[in-house]
XYZ file of C-alpha atoms in Angstrom:
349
model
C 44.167 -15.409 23.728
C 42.622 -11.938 23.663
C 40.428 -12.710 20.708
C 39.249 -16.469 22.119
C 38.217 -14.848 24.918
C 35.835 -12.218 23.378
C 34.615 -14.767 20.635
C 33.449 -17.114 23.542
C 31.690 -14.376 25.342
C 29.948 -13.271 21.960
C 28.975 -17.012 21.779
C 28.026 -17.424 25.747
C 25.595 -14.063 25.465
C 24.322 -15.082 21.918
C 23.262 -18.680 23.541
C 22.315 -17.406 26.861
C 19.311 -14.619 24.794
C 17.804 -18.328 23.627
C 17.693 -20.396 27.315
C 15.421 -20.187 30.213
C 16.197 -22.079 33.480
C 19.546 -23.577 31.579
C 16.910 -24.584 28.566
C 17.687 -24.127 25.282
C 14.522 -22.591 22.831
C 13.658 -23.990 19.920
C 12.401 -22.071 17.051
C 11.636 -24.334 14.588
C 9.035 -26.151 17.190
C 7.647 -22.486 17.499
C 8.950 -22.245 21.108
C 8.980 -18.292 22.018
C 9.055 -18.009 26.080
C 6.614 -14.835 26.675
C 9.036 -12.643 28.797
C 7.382 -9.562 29.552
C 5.502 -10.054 33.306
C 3.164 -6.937 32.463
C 1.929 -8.895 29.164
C 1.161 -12.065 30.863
C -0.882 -9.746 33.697
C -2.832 -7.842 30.739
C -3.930 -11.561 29.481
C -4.894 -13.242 32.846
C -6.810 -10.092 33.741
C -8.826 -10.267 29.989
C -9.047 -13.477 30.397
C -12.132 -13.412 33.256
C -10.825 -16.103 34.648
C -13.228 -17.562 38.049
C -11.681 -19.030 41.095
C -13.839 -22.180 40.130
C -12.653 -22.573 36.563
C -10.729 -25.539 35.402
C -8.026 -23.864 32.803
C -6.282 -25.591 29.939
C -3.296 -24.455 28.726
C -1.559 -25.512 25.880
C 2.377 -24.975 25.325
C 3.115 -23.627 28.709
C 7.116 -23.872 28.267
C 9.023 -22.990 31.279
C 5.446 -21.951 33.125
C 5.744 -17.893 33.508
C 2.019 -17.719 32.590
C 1.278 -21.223 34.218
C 2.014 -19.567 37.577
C -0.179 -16.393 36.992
C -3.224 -18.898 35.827
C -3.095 -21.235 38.955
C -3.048 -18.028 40.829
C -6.361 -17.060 40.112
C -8.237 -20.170 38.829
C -9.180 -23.634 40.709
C -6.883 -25.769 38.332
C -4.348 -26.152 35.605
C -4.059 -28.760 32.624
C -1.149 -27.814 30.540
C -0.638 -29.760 27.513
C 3.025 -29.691 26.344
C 4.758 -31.670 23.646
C 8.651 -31.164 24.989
C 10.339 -33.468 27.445
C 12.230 -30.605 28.894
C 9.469 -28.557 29.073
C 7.643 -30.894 31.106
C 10.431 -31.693 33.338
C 10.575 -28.118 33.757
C 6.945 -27.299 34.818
C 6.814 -30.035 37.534
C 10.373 -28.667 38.840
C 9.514 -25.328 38.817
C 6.082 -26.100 40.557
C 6.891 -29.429 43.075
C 6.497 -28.426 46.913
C 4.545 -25.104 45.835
C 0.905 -24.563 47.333
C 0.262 -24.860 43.025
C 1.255 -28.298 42.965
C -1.343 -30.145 43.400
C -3.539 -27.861 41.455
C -1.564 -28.600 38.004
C -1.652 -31.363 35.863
C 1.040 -31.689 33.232
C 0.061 -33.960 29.829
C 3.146 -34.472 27.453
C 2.018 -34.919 24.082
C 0.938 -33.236 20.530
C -2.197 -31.562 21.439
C -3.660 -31.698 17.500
C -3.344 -35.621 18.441
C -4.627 -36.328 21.721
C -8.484 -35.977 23.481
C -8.549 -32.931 24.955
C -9.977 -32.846 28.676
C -12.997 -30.968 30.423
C -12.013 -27.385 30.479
C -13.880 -24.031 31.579
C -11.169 -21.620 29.999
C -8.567 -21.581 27.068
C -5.497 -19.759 28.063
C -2.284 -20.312 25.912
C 0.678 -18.742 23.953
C 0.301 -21.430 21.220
C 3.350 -21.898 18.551
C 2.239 -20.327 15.839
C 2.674 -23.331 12.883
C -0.962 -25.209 14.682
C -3.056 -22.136 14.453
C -5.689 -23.033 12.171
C -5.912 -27.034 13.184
C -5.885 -25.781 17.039
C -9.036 -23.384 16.867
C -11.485 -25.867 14.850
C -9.809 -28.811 17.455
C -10.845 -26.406 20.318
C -14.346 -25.191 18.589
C -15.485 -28.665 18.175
C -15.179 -29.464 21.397
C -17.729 -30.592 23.841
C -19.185 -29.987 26.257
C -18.112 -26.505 24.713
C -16.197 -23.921 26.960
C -16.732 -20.760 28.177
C -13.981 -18.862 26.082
C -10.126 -19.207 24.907
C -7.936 -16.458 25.544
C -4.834 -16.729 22.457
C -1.571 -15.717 21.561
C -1.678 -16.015 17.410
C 0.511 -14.311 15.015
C -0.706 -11.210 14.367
C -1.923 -11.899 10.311
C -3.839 -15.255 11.778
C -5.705 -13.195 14.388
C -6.529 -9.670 12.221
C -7.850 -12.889 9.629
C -9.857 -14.166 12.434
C -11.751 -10.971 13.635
C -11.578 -9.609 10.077
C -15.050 -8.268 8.991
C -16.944 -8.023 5.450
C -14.912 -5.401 2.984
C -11.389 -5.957 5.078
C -8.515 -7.122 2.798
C -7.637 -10.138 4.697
C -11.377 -11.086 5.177
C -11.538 -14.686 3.929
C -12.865 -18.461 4.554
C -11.177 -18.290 7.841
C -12.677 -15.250 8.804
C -16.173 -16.442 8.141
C -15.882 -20.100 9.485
C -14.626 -18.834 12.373
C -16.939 -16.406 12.809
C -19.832 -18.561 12.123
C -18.788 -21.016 15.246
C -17.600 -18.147 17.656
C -17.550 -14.678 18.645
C -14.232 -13.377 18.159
C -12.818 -9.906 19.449
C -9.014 -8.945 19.283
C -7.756 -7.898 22.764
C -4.146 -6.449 22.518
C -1.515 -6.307 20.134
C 2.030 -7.781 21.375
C 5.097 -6.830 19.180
C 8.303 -9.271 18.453
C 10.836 -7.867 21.643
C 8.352 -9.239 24.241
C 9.340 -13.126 23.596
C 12.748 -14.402 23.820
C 14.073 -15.318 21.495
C 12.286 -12.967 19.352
C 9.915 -14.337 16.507
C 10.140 -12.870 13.045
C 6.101 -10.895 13.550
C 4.724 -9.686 15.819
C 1.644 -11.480 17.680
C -1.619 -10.214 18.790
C -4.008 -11.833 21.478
C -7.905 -12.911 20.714
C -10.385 -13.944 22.909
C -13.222 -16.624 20.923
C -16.513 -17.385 22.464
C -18.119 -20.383 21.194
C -21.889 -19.777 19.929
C -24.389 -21.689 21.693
C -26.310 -23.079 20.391
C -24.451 -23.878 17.133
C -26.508 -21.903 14.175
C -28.433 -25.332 12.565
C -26.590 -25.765 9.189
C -24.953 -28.475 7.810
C -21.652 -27.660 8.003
C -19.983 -29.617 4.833
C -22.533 -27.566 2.954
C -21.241 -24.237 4.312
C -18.203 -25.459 3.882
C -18.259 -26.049 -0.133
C -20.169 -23.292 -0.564
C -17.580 -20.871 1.009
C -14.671 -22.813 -0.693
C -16.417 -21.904 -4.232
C -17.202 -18.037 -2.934
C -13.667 -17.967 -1.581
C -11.702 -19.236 -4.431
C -12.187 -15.573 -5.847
C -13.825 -13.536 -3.848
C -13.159 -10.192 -5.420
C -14.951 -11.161 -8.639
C -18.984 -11.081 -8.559
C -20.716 -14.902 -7.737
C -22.253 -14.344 -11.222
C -19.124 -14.775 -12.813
C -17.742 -17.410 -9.600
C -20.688 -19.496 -10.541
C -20.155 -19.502 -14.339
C -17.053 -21.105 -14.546
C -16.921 -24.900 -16.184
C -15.722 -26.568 -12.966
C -17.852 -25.167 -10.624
C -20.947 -26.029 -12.675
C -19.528 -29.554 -12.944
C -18.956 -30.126 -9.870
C -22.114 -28.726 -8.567
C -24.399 -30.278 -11.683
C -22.648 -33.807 -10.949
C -23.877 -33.236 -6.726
C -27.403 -32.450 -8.053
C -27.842 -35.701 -10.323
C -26.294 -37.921 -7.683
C -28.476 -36.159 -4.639
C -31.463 -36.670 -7.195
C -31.189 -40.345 -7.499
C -30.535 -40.978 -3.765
C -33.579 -39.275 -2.458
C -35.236 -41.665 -4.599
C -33.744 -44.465 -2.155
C -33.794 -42.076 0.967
C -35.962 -38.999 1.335
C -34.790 -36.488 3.438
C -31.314 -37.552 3.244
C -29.754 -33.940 2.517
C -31.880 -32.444 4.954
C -29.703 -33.977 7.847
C -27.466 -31.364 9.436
C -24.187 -32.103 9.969
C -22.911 -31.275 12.647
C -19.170 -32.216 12.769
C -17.820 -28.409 12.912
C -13.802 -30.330 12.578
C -14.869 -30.283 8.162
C -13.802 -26.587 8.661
C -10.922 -26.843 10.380
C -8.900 -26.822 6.672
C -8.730 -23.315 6.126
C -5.514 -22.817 3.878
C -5.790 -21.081 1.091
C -6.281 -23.659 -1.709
C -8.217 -24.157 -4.463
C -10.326 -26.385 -3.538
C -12.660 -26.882 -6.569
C -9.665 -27.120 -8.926
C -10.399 -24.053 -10.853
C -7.551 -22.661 -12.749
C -7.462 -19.199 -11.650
C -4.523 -18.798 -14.259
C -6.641 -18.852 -17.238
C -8.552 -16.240 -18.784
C -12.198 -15.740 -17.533
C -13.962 -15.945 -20.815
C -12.676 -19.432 -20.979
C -13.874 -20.462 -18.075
C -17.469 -19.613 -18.021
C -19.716 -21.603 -19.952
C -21.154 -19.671 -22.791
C -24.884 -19.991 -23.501
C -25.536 -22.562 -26.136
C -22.138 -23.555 -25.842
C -22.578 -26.844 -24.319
C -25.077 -29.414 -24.343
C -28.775 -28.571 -23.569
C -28.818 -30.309 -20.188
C -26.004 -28.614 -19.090
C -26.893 -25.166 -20.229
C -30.187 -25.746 -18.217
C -28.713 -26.396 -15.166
C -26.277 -23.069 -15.743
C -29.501 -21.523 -15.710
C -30.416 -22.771 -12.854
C -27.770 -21.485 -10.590
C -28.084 -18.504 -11.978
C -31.635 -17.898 -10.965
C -30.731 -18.443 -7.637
C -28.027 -15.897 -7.831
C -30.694 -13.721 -9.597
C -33.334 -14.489 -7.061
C -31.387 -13.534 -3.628
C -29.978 -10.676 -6.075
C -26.429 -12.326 -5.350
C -25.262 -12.318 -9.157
C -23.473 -9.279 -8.677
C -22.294 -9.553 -5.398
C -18.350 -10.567 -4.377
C -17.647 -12.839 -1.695
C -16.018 -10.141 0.086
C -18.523 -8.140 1.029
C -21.070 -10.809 1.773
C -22.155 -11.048 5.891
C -22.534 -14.426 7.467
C -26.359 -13.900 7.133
C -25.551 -13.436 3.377
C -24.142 -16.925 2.671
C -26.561 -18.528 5.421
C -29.406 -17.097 3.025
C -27.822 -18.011 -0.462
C -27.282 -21.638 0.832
C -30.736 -21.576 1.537
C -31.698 -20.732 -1.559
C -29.349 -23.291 -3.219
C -30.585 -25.713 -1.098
C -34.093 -25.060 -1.819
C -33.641 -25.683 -5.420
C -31.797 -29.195 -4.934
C -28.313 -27.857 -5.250
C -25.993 -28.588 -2.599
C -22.210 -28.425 -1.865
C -21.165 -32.105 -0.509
């Protein structure tokens, strides 16, 4: 009986670590309850949140930094996907001065429209990252800023700058819609239960105006840098599929500006094309095989095609970009060498 009764209070602590209010946390739907009350002060006070500001949250769980937001702002819309969660919220919160200041939507937030909002706020589980900040980037009217919890890898990705190691597509699409700064690092203890990493907050300001380029040209362009971007563009823009690919755009775009002039001059402003920011090779170049064989060699192929190699490389040549890894390269960088891509007839979509 002695050893029944110490299992079951192993079994009642181990269970009680994951439950808030008699809930029980998932993990696998990325549900970690922010527990430390100092934390959730440090990111309403960064936050600059206005007595007049309409706040969205998203993933507000049980509500610990629901309460501190309705506290200081003029309204609440927290999006949350769990039944519980809701039921929750509008327990926790009925017959409170709050309660008619918050407004609880159950549903996926990648799915539905989002409302008008003055202020991000949110502790956001961690597997929507990437789809959430283009979904809240291409938003209009745009807001102010978003104050949020990612893992701490997504955010250092996020506010990386040219030369860091994990500077990368994400890094510079992101940085191309927004201002991003990191605000505080929180480690792994602080949440219960405990994620695996620890998590870091960032606060994003969306640019305004948007800078005027079409943004499924950026986007193939920094795909192709991307793919590699510790070798030099010379060598990027020598391999057989890129030159393909890109050779393939230019007859197409050739023979519809006969139909349409101007047609690739339209900027496109649907900022949602760079929401995919996974790591992928997106061009299909086989990074497993040996350079050599995937460069085109001059004279190796037919006349036409060796031209057009030629081509691309005077660009590269011209904005002295040859020798040059995507890296290192600034926003201004690849805002100039589409330029001068674009300039010649070569574009990315």
């Amino acid at each position: 009986m002695a050893g029944g009764k110490i299992k079951k209070e192993k079994a009642s602590r181990a269970t009680t670590n994951h439950l808030q209010g008699g809930i029980p946390f998932h993990k696998s739907k990325g549900q970690h309850i922010l527990k430390n009350p100092l934390i959730v002060d440090t990111i309403v006070q960064k936050s600059g949140i206005k007595n007049t500001d309409v706040i969205l949250e998203i993933g507000p769980g049980t509500g610990n930094l629901t309460k501190k937001l309705l506290e200081v702002g003029k309204k609440v819309i927290a999006i949350e996907l769990d039944a519980r969660m809701v039921l929750e919220l509008q327990r926790r919160f009925q017959g409170t001065p709050f309660s008619n200041r918050l407004t609880v939507i159950q549903g996926d937030v990648l799915k539905c429209d989002l409302p008008y909002f003055d202020i991000c706020v949110a502790n956001i589980p961690y597997q929507i990252s990437s789809p959430l900040t283009f979904k809240l980037l291409s938003h209009r009217p745009a807001f102010r800023c978003a104050v949020i919890m990612f893992q701490r890898e997504f955010a250092m990705r996020l506010v990386a700058q040219p030369g860091d190691n994990l500077y990368c597509r994400l890094s510079v699409n992101t940085q191309l819609l927004a201002r991003v700064n990191h605000l505080l690092k929180v480690g792994k203890n602080n949440f219960r239960p405990p994620p695996k990493v620890d998590s870091s907050v960032v606060r994003i300001e969306p640019r305004k105006p948007l800078p005027p380029v079409n943004f499924k040209e950026w986007d193939g362009l920094v795909r192709i840098c991307f793919n590699r971007k510790n070798k030099t563009l010379g060598s990027i823009f020598r391999q057989k599929t890129v030159l393909s690919l890109l050779e393939k755009n230019y007859r197409t775009l050739q023979a519809l500006q006969q139909l349409q002039r101007g047609h690739s001059e339209d900027t496109e402003m649907d900022v949602s094309v760079l929401g995919d920011t996974g790591e992928d090779v997106s061009m299909d170049i086989e990074d497993e095989r040996d350079e050599d064989e995937m460069e085109v060699e001059n004279g190796g192929a037919g006349g036409e095609f060796s031209e057009f190699k030629e081509k691309i490389l005077g660009v590269l040549k011209h904005g002295d970009f040859e020798d040059k890894r995507s890296s290192k390269l600034t926003q201004v960088d690849f805002l100039y060498l589409l330029s001068l891509f674009n300039k010649e007839g070569i574009h990315f979509s």
